[in-house]
Amino acid sequence: MNWYGLIIAIGILVCVATAYLVARRRGIEGDLIVDLIVICLPLAIIGARTYHVVFAVLGGESWSFAEFFGFRDGKFVGLAGLAIYGGIFGSLLGALIFHFIKTRKSLPEEKRINFWQICDLGFTFIILGQGIGRWANYSNLEDYGGVITNPAWQWEPFGIFVEGQWHYAHFFYESLWCILGFGLLLWLYLGKRKSYDGFVLSCYSIFYGLGRSFLEAARTQDVLMIGGVRVSLLVSILFIVGGVANIVVHCVLAKKAGKKIFIFVDQSKLDTDYYGYEKTKLYKPMPDLEYFWQRGKKKKSSNDDIIVDESGVVIHTGDDGEKPQNAEKSAPATKQKRPSQTVPENAEESYEDSWDE
């Protein structure tokens, strides 16, 4: 069995399912997650593969066109060599494409969703997928550090036994770091204190960049190098800088606009005085926020139940049983039963006779 592919697939499914359930809490339709994954997932896989191959070639390795797609000697051997940072860049490209699709003018304003909103939701769960997916490295006995010389620490999963020696299991440490990060980002995304669109993405960049920097500096296996520099270490530092810069820019723009900084604000106290609040889905949530299994449970109004006001105007209740919009403007309504009528046996003949007369 291909455990590597299975673990990655499980990570993707868990992320999609949990993101679907959480999206509505921020005023975003859950169905949007399915559309988003259709665009972002292929680009993430392509990005992860391209990143690994490009920097491997720049580092002196040789790759054929067939090997890029996982073929060797005419046989498919799998996509061994997927770089997480390449997958992140591919996901960002997918989010940008989705942004242009979902912000076009032909869509109602409440149906639109921008790049930052997509990223905040997506990266809250991408880090969870990373935490699960790192165990795929264990199935391939890869992503480890130096030799463990102390016998007290020579046990799994703290260490990994490779080629007759115990090594530090970096995949395990990164998995724990990502699971911890998921808890932090989920709290930032769903907690009572909210922040501007893009803040969760910035926190992801800083948090993951810090953890990956320490782990990458000590990594000894399958390290991408270019010009004597560890590529992933350099990218991690850039992620930290980018996350900090995003927060600083928001603070500067808020001060320049004469508004309050929209970071860690109690949701009950939010108003348009906070910079960027009116652009969030907290301010303008998407319509029809319901899960797919809830749509078939709407109560249908009975044909026998009619609301009649004092002037004799008939007011039908809606499918969901809510009070009609024009009910408040009408006179007090009373609920009546439709009177039952019996049809005489000679009704048809009586009708014809009256018509002839």
Short mmCIF file of C-alpha atoms in Angstrom, two decimals:
data_model
loop_
_atom_site.label_atom_id
_atom_site.label_comp_id
_atom_site.label_asym_id
_atom_site.label_seq_id
_atom_site.Cartn_x
_atom_site.Cartn_y
_atom_site.Cartn_z
CA MET A 1 0.00 0.00 0.00
CA ASN A 2 1.16 3.54 -0.80
CA TRP A 3 1.06 4.93 2.74
CA TYR A 4 2.54 8.26 1.64
CA GLY A 5 -0.34 9.02 -0.72
CA LEU A 6 -2.96 7.68 1.69
CA ILE A 7 -1.80 9.89 4.57
CA ILE A 8 -1.71 12.96 2.34
CA ALA A 9 -5.22 12.18 1.10
CA ILE A 10 -6.50 11.79 4.68
CA GLY A 11 -5.00 15.16 5.58
CA ILE A 12 -6.76 16.81 2.63
CA LEU A 13 -10.14 15.24 3.45
CA VAL A 14 -9.93 16.25 7.12
CA CYS A 15 -9.08 19.85 6.16
CA VAL A 16 -11.92 20.13 3.63
CA ALA A 17 -14.51 18.68 6.03
CA THR A 18 -13.51 20.85 8.99
CA ALA A 19 -13.22 23.99 6.86
CA TYR A 20 -16.73 23.37 5.52
CA LEU A 21 -18.12 23.18 9.05
CA VAL A 22 -16.27 26.28 10.27
CA ALA A 23 -16.79 28.61 7.29
CA ARG A 24 -20.33 29.56 8.25
CA ARG A 25 -19.13 30.87 11.61
CA ARG A 26 -17.37 33.69 9.75
CA GLY A 27 -20.26 34.42 7.38
CA ILE A 28 -18.91 32.32 4.49
CA GLU A 29 -20.92 29.68 2.63
CA GLY A 30 -19.57 26.18 3.20
CA ASP A 31 -20.15 25.15 -0.44
CA LEU A 32 -17.47 27.63 -1.41
CA ILE A 33 -14.87 25.26 0.11
CA VAL A 34 -15.63 22.62 -2.53
CA ASP A 35 -15.15 25.14 -5.35
CA LEU A 36 -11.96 26.38 -3.73
CA ILE A 37 -10.38 22.95 -3.36
CA VAL A 38 -11.06 22.16 -7.03
CA ILE A 39 -8.85 25.10 -8.01
CA CYS A 40 -6.25 25.12 -5.24
CA LEU A 41 -5.48 21.42 -4.79
CA PRO A 42 -4.11 20.75 -8.31
CA LEU A 43 -2.07 23.96 -8.16
CA ALA A 44 -0.72 23.01 -4.72
CA ILE A 45 0.47 19.62 -6.00
CA ILE A 46 2.03 21.17 -9.12
CA GLY A 47 3.67 23.86 -7.00
CA ALA A 48 5.06 21.35 -4.51
CA ARG A 49 6.55 19.22 -7.27
CA THR A 50 7.91 22.17 -9.27
CA TYR A 51 9.53 23.76 -6.20
CA HIS A 52 11.34 20.52 -5.32
CA VAL A 53 12.52 19.76 -8.85
CA VAL A 54 13.62 23.31 -9.72
CA PHE A 55 15.76 23.75 -6.61
CA ALA A 56 17.10 20.19 -6.92
CA VAL A 57 18.26 20.98 -10.46
CA LEU A 58 19.75 24.30 -9.33
CA GLY A 59 21.56 22.34 -6.63
CA GLY A 60 23.23 20.09 -9.22
CA GLU A 61 20.80 17.17 -9.61
CA SER A 62 19.54 15.97 -13.00
CA TRP A 63 15.85 15.41 -13.67
CA SER A 64 14.14 14.23 -16.86
CA PHE A 65 10.71 15.38 -18.02
CA ALA A 66 9.27 11.92 -17.30
CA GLU A 67 10.74 11.88 -13.78
CA PHE A 68 9.02 15.19 -13.04
CA PHE A 69 5.69 13.41 -13.51
CA GLY A 70 6.76 10.38 -11.47
CA PHE A 71 7.82 8.00 -14.26
CA ARG A 72 11.09 6.09 -14.31
CA ASP A 73 12.05 3.51 -16.95
CA GLY A 74 8.54 3.73 -18.35
CA LYS A 75 6.86 2.93 -15.01
CA PHE A 76 5.04 5.23 -12.62
CA VAL A 77 6.98 5.21 -9.34
CA GLY A 78 5.13 8.05 -7.60
CA LEU A 79 5.80 11.71 -6.86
CA ALA A 80 8.57 11.25 -4.32
CA GLY A 81 9.74 14.80 -3.76
CA LEU A 82 7.00 17.29 -2.84
CA ALA A 83 8.08 20.48 -1.08
CA ILE A 84 5.58 22.00 1.33
CA TYR A 85 6.59 25.57 0.50
CA GLY A 86 5.92 24.89 -3.17
CA GLY A 87 2.47 23.63 -2.18
CA ILE A 88 1.86 26.82 -0.21
CA PHE A 89 2.82 29.00 -3.18
CA GLY A 90 0.53 26.93 -5.41
CA SER A 91 -2.32 27.38 -2.92
CA LEU A 92 -1.75 31.15 -2.85
CA LEU A 93 -1.93 31.23 -6.65
CA GLY A 94 -5.18 29.27 -6.50
CA ALA A 95 -6.58 31.70 -3.92
CA LEU A 96 -5.66 34.62 -6.19
CA ILE A 97 -7.45 33.01 -9.14
CA PHE A 98 -10.47 32.31 -6.95
CA HIS A 99 -10.40 35.93 -5.80
CA PHE A 100 -10.90 37.18 -9.37
CA ILE A 101 -13.68 34.65 -9.95
CA LYS A 102 -15.54 35.55 -6.76
CA THR A 103 -15.14 39.35 -6.89
CA ARG A 104 -16.42 39.97 -10.39
CA LYS A 105 -19.04 42.70 -10.72
CA SER A 106 -21.71 40.33 -12.02
CA LEU A 107 -21.94 38.77 -8.55
CA PRO A 108 -24.03 40.41 -5.80
CA GLU A 109 -21.80 42.11 -3.25
CA GLU A 110 -22.81 39.72 -0.45
CA LYS A 111 -21.78 36.75 -2.61
CA ARG A 112 -18.22 38.02 -3.14
CA ILE A 113 -15.15 36.86 -1.23
CA ASN A 114 -11.67 38.33 -1.55
CA PHE A 115 -8.13 36.96 -1.45
CA TRP A 116 -7.50 37.71 2.23
CA GLN A 117 -10.76 36.11 3.36
CA ILE A 118 -9.94 32.99 1.34
CA CYS A 119 -6.44 32.79 2.82
CA ASP A 120 -7.58 33.31 6.41
CA LEU A 121 -10.00 30.41 6.11
CA GLY A 122 -7.72 28.21 4.02
CA PHE A 123 -4.51 28.52 6.03
CA THR A 124 -6.32 27.91 9.31
CA PHE A 125 -6.76 24.36 8.02
CA ILE A 126 -3.73 24.02 5.75
CA ILE A 127 -1.54 23.93 8.85
CA LEU A 128 -3.71 21.08 10.16
CA GLY A 129 -3.15 19.24 6.88
CA GLN A 130 0.58 19.79 7.27
CA GLY A 131 0.49 18.30 10.75
CA ILE A 132 -1.23 15.17 9.44
CA GLY A 133 0.73 15.00 6.19
CA ARG A 134 4.12 15.06 7.92
CA TRP A 135 3.51 11.48 9.00
CA ALA A 136 3.80 10.52 5.33
CA ASN A 137 7.54 11.21 5.77
CA TYR A 138 7.62 8.50 8.41
CA SER A 139 6.28 5.96 5.89
CA ASN A 140 9.22 6.85 3.60
CA LEU A 141 11.79 7.10 6.43
CA GLU A 142 12.70 10.67 5.49
CA ASP A 143 12.94 14.16 6.97
CA TYR A 144 15.26 13.51 9.90
CA GLY A 145 18.19 15.21 11.59
CA GLY A 146 21.43 14.22 13.25
CA VAL A 147 22.27 11.01 15.10
CA ILE A 148 20.85 10.46 18.61
CA THR A 149 23.73 9.33 20.80
CA ASN A 150 21.86 9.19 24.11
CA PRO A 151 20.14 5.77 24.42
CA ALA A 152 17.43 7.32 26.61
CA TRP A 153 16.08 9.16 23.55
CA GLN A 154 16.37 6.33 21.06
CA TRP A 155 12.67 5.54 20.70
CA GLU A 156 9.88 6.29 18.23
CA PRO A 157 8.43 8.73 17.46
CA PHE A 158 11.02 10.99 19.10
CA GLY A 159 13.64 9.33 16.90
CA ILE A 160 13.64 7.32 13.70
CA PHE A 161 15.84 4.28 13.03
CA VAL A 162 17.48 4.61 9.61
CA GLU A 163 20.42 2.65 8.19
CA GLY A 164 21.36 1.20 11.57
CA GLN A 165 21.29 4.49 13.48
CA TRP A 166 18.79 6.54 15.46
CA HIS A 167 18.13 10.03 14.08
CA TYR A 168 16.10 12.97 15.36
CA ALA A 169 12.60 12.69 13.81
CA HIS A 170 12.08 16.17 12.43
CA PHE A 171 8.81 15.16 10.78
CA PHE A 172 7.41 14.38 14.25
CA TYR A 173 8.51 17.70 15.74
CA GLU A 174 7.05 19.64 12.82
CA SER A 175 3.80 17.70 13.07
CA LEU A 176 3.44 18.68 16.74
CA TRP A 177 4.28 22.30 15.90
CA CYS A 178 1.61 22.37 13.17
CA ILE A 179 -1.08 20.84 15.39
CA LEU A 180 -0.28 23.47 18.03
CA GLY A 181 -0.46 26.13 15.32
CA PHE A 182 -3.84 24.84 14.18
CA GLY A 183 -5.22 25.34 17.68
CA LEU A 184 -3.85 28.89 17.75
CA LEU A 185 -5.16 29.86 14.30
CA LEU A 186 -8.57 28.31 14.95
CA TRP A 187 -8.83 30.38 18.13
CA LEU A 188 -7.89 33.52 16.20
CA TYR A 189 -10.42 32.69 13.48
CA LEU A 190 -13.39 31.67 15.64
CA GLY A 191 -12.68 33.35 18.98
CA LYS A 192 -14.68 36.26 20.36
CA ARG A 193 -11.87 38.67 19.53
CA LYS A 194 -11.64 39.30 15.80
CA SER A 195 -9.05 40.88 13.53
CA TYR A 196 -8.84 42.30 10.02
CA ASP A 197 -8.91 40.11 6.91
CA GLY A 198 -5.41 38.74 6.37
CA PHE A 199 -4.38 38.68 10.02
CA VAL A 200 -4.73 34.91 10.36
CA LEU A 201 -2.59 34.45 7.24
CA SER A 202 0.06 36.72 8.78
CA CYS A 203 0.03 34.70 12.01
CA TYR A 204 0.39 31.49 9.99
CA SER A 205 3.40 32.90 8.17
CA ILE A 206 5.09 33.99 11.40
CA PHE A 207 4.25 30.88 13.43
CA TYR A 208 5.12 28.30 10.77
CA GLY A 209 8.15 30.25 9.60
CA LEU A 210 9.61 30.33 13.12
CA GLY A 211 9.15 26.61 13.73
CA ARG A 212 10.40 25.60 10.30
CA SER A 213 13.48 27.84 10.64
CA PHE A 214 14.71 26.00 13.74
CA LEU A 215 13.97 22.56 12.30
CA GLU A 216 15.47 23.32 8.91
CA ALA A 217 18.71 24.57 10.46
CA ALA A 218 19.25 21.18 12.12
CA ARG A 219 18.04 19.00 9.25
CA THR A 220 20.59 16.67 7.67
CA GLN A 221 18.56 14.61 5.15
CA ASP A 222 17.06 15.67 1.81
CA VAL A 223 18.11 19.32 2.17
CA LEU A 224 17.65 21.61 -0.84
CA MET A 225 20.71 23.83 -1.18
CA ILE A 226 21.58 26.63 -3.58
CA GLY A 227 24.78 28.62 -3.34
CA GLY A 228 25.54 27.08 0.05
CA VAL A 229 22.24 28.35 1.46
CA ARG A 230 19.40 26.15 2.72
CA VAL A 231 16.47 27.09 0.49
CA SER A 232 13.71 26.24 2.99
CA LEU A 233 15.50 28.16 5.75
CA LEU A 234 15.66 31.25 3.55
CA VAL A 235 11.99 30.93 2.58
CA SER A 236 11.03 30.49 6.25
CA ILE A 237 12.71 33.77 7.13
CA LEU A 238 10.91 35.48 4.24
CA PHE A 239 7.60 34.13 5.55
CA ILE A 240 8.27 35.64 8.98
CA VAL A 241 9.19 39.00 7.47
CA GLY A 242 6.11 38.96 5.21
CA GLY A 243 3.76 38.17 8.11
CA VAL A 244 5.17 40.96 10.29
CA ALA A 245 5.08 43.41 7.36
CA ASN A 246 1.39 42.68 6.73
CA ILE A 247 0.48 43.55 10.32
CA VAL A 248 2.61 46.71 10.30
CA VAL A 249 1.00 47.88 7.04
CA HIS A 250 -2.47 47.46 8.52
CA CYS A 251 -1.53 49.54 11.58
CA VAL A 252 -0.03 52.29 9.41
CA LEU A 253 -3.06 52.43 7.08
CA ALA A 254 -5.45 52.50 10.04
CA LYS A 255 -3.63 55.45 11.60
CA LYS A 256 -3.48 57.20 8.25
CA ALA A 257 -7.23 56.76 7.76
CA GLY A 258 -7.93 58.06 11.27
CA LYS A 259 -9.51 54.75 12.36
CA LYS A 260 -8.87 52.22 15.09
CA ILE A 261 -6.56 49.26 14.58
CA PHE A 262 -8.65 46.17 13.91
CA ILE A 263 -6.70 43.52 15.87
CA PHE A 264 -8.07 41.43 18.79
CA VAL A 265 -11.31 43.41 19.05
CA ASP A 266 -14.30 42.02 20.96
CA GLN A 267 -16.85 41.06 18.31
CA SER A 268 -19.71 42.66 20.27
CA LYS A 269 -17.92 46.03 20.13
CA LEU A 270 -17.08 46.02 16.41
CA ASP A 271 -18.20 48.93 14.27
CA THR A 272 -17.02 50.88 11.23
CA ASP A 273 -14.60 52.88 13.38
CA TYR A 274 -12.22 49.92 13.05
CA TYR A 275 -10.18 49.96 9.87
CA GLY A 276 -11.32 47.34 7.35
CA TYR A 277 -14.26 46.01 9.37
CA GLU A 278 -16.86 47.00 6.78
CA LYS A 279 -15.05 44.84 4.19
CA THR A 280 -15.22 41.65 6.25
CA LYS A 281 -17.82 38.90 6.13
CA LEU A 282 -18.52 39.64 9.77
CA TYR A 283 -20.07 42.89 8.56
CA LYS A 284 -21.66 41.52 5.38
CA PRO A 285 -22.08 37.74 5.66
CA MET A 286 -23.00 35.64 2.67
CA PRO A 287 -26.70 34.74 2.28
CA ASP A 288 -28.19 31.26 2.79
CA LEU A 289 -25.64 30.17 5.38
CA GLU A 290 -26.71 26.59 5.94
CA TYR A 291 -25.21 23.12 5.66
CA PHE A 292 -26.29 20.92 2.76
CA TRP A 293 -28.10 18.46 5.05
CA GLN A 294 -30.22 21.27 6.47
CA ARG A 295 -31.77 22.26 3.17
CA GLY A 296 -34.15 19.31 2.99
CA LYS A 297 -35.44 19.89 6.52
CA LYS A 298 -37.34 23.09 5.88
CA LYS A 299 -40.93 22.77 6.95
CA LYS A 300 -43.43 23.11 4.15
CA SER A 301 -46.55 25.07 4.90
CA SER A 302 -49.74 23.02 5.06
CA ASN A 303 -52.41 23.65 2.43
CA ASP A 304 -55.06 23.56 5.17
CA ASP A 305 -53.52 26.35 7.28
CA ILE A 306 -54.38 29.87 6.17
CA ILE A 307 -53.93 33.17 7.96
CA VAL A 308 -56.82 35.59 7.39
CA ASP A 309 -56.85 39.14 8.69
CA GLU A 310 -59.96 41.05 9.80
CA SER A 311 -60.50 42.55 6.37
CA GLY A 312 -60.63 39.12 4.80
CA VAL A 313 -57.17 39.25 3.18
CA VAL A 314 -55.55 35.80 3.02
CA ILE A 315 -51.90 35.67 4.15
CA HIS A 316 -50.01 32.43 3.53
CA THR A 317 -47.11 31.47 5.82
CA GLY A 318 -43.66 30.93 4.29
CA ASP A 319 -42.04 27.53 3.81
CA ASP A 320 -39.94 28.00 6.89
CA GLY A 321 -42.92 28.88 9.07
CA GLU A 322 -41.75 32.47 9.60
CA LYS A 323 -44.13 35.36 9.74
CA PRO A 324 -44.74 36.94 6.31
CA GLN A 325 -43.24 40.34 5.73
CA ASN A 326 -46.62 41.97 5.06
CA ALA A 327 -48.26 40.41 8.13
CA GLU A 328 -47.22 43.28 10.41
CA LYS A 329 -48.79 45.84 8.10
CA SER A 330 -52.12 44.02 7.98
CA ALA A 331 -54.79 43.84 10.64
CA PRO A 332 -54.38 41.25 13.43
CA ALA A 333 -54.50 37.83 11.86
CA THR A 334 -56.38 34.75 12.93
CA LYS A 335 -55.59 31.22 11.98
CA GLN A 336 -58.51 29.43 10.36
CA LYS A 337 -59.14 26.05 8.85
CA ARG A 338 -60.20 25.81 5.24
CA PRO A 339 -63.95 24.92 5.36
CA SER A 340 -64.68 21.45 4.12
CA GLN A 341 -67.19 21.22 1.27
CA THR A 342 -69.23 18.24 0.10
CA VAL A 343 -69.98 17.95 -3.59
CA PRO A 344 -73.51 16.70 -4.39
CA GLU A 345 -73.87 13.81 -6.78
CA ASN A 346 -75.87 15.89 -9.34
CA ALA A 347 -73.40 18.78 -9.27
CA GLU A 348 -72.42 18.41 -12.90
CA GLU A 349 -76.05 18.43 -14.10
CA SER A 350 -76.91 21.43 -11.92
CA TYR A 351 -73.93 23.32 -13.29
CA GLU A 352 -74.99 22.67 -16.91
CA ASP A 353 -78.59 23.72 -16.22
CA SER A 354 -77.56 26.99 -14.62
CA TRP A 355 -75.26 27.75 -17.55
CA ASP A 356 -78.06 27.15 -20.08
CA GLU A 357 -80.37 29.50 -18.20
#
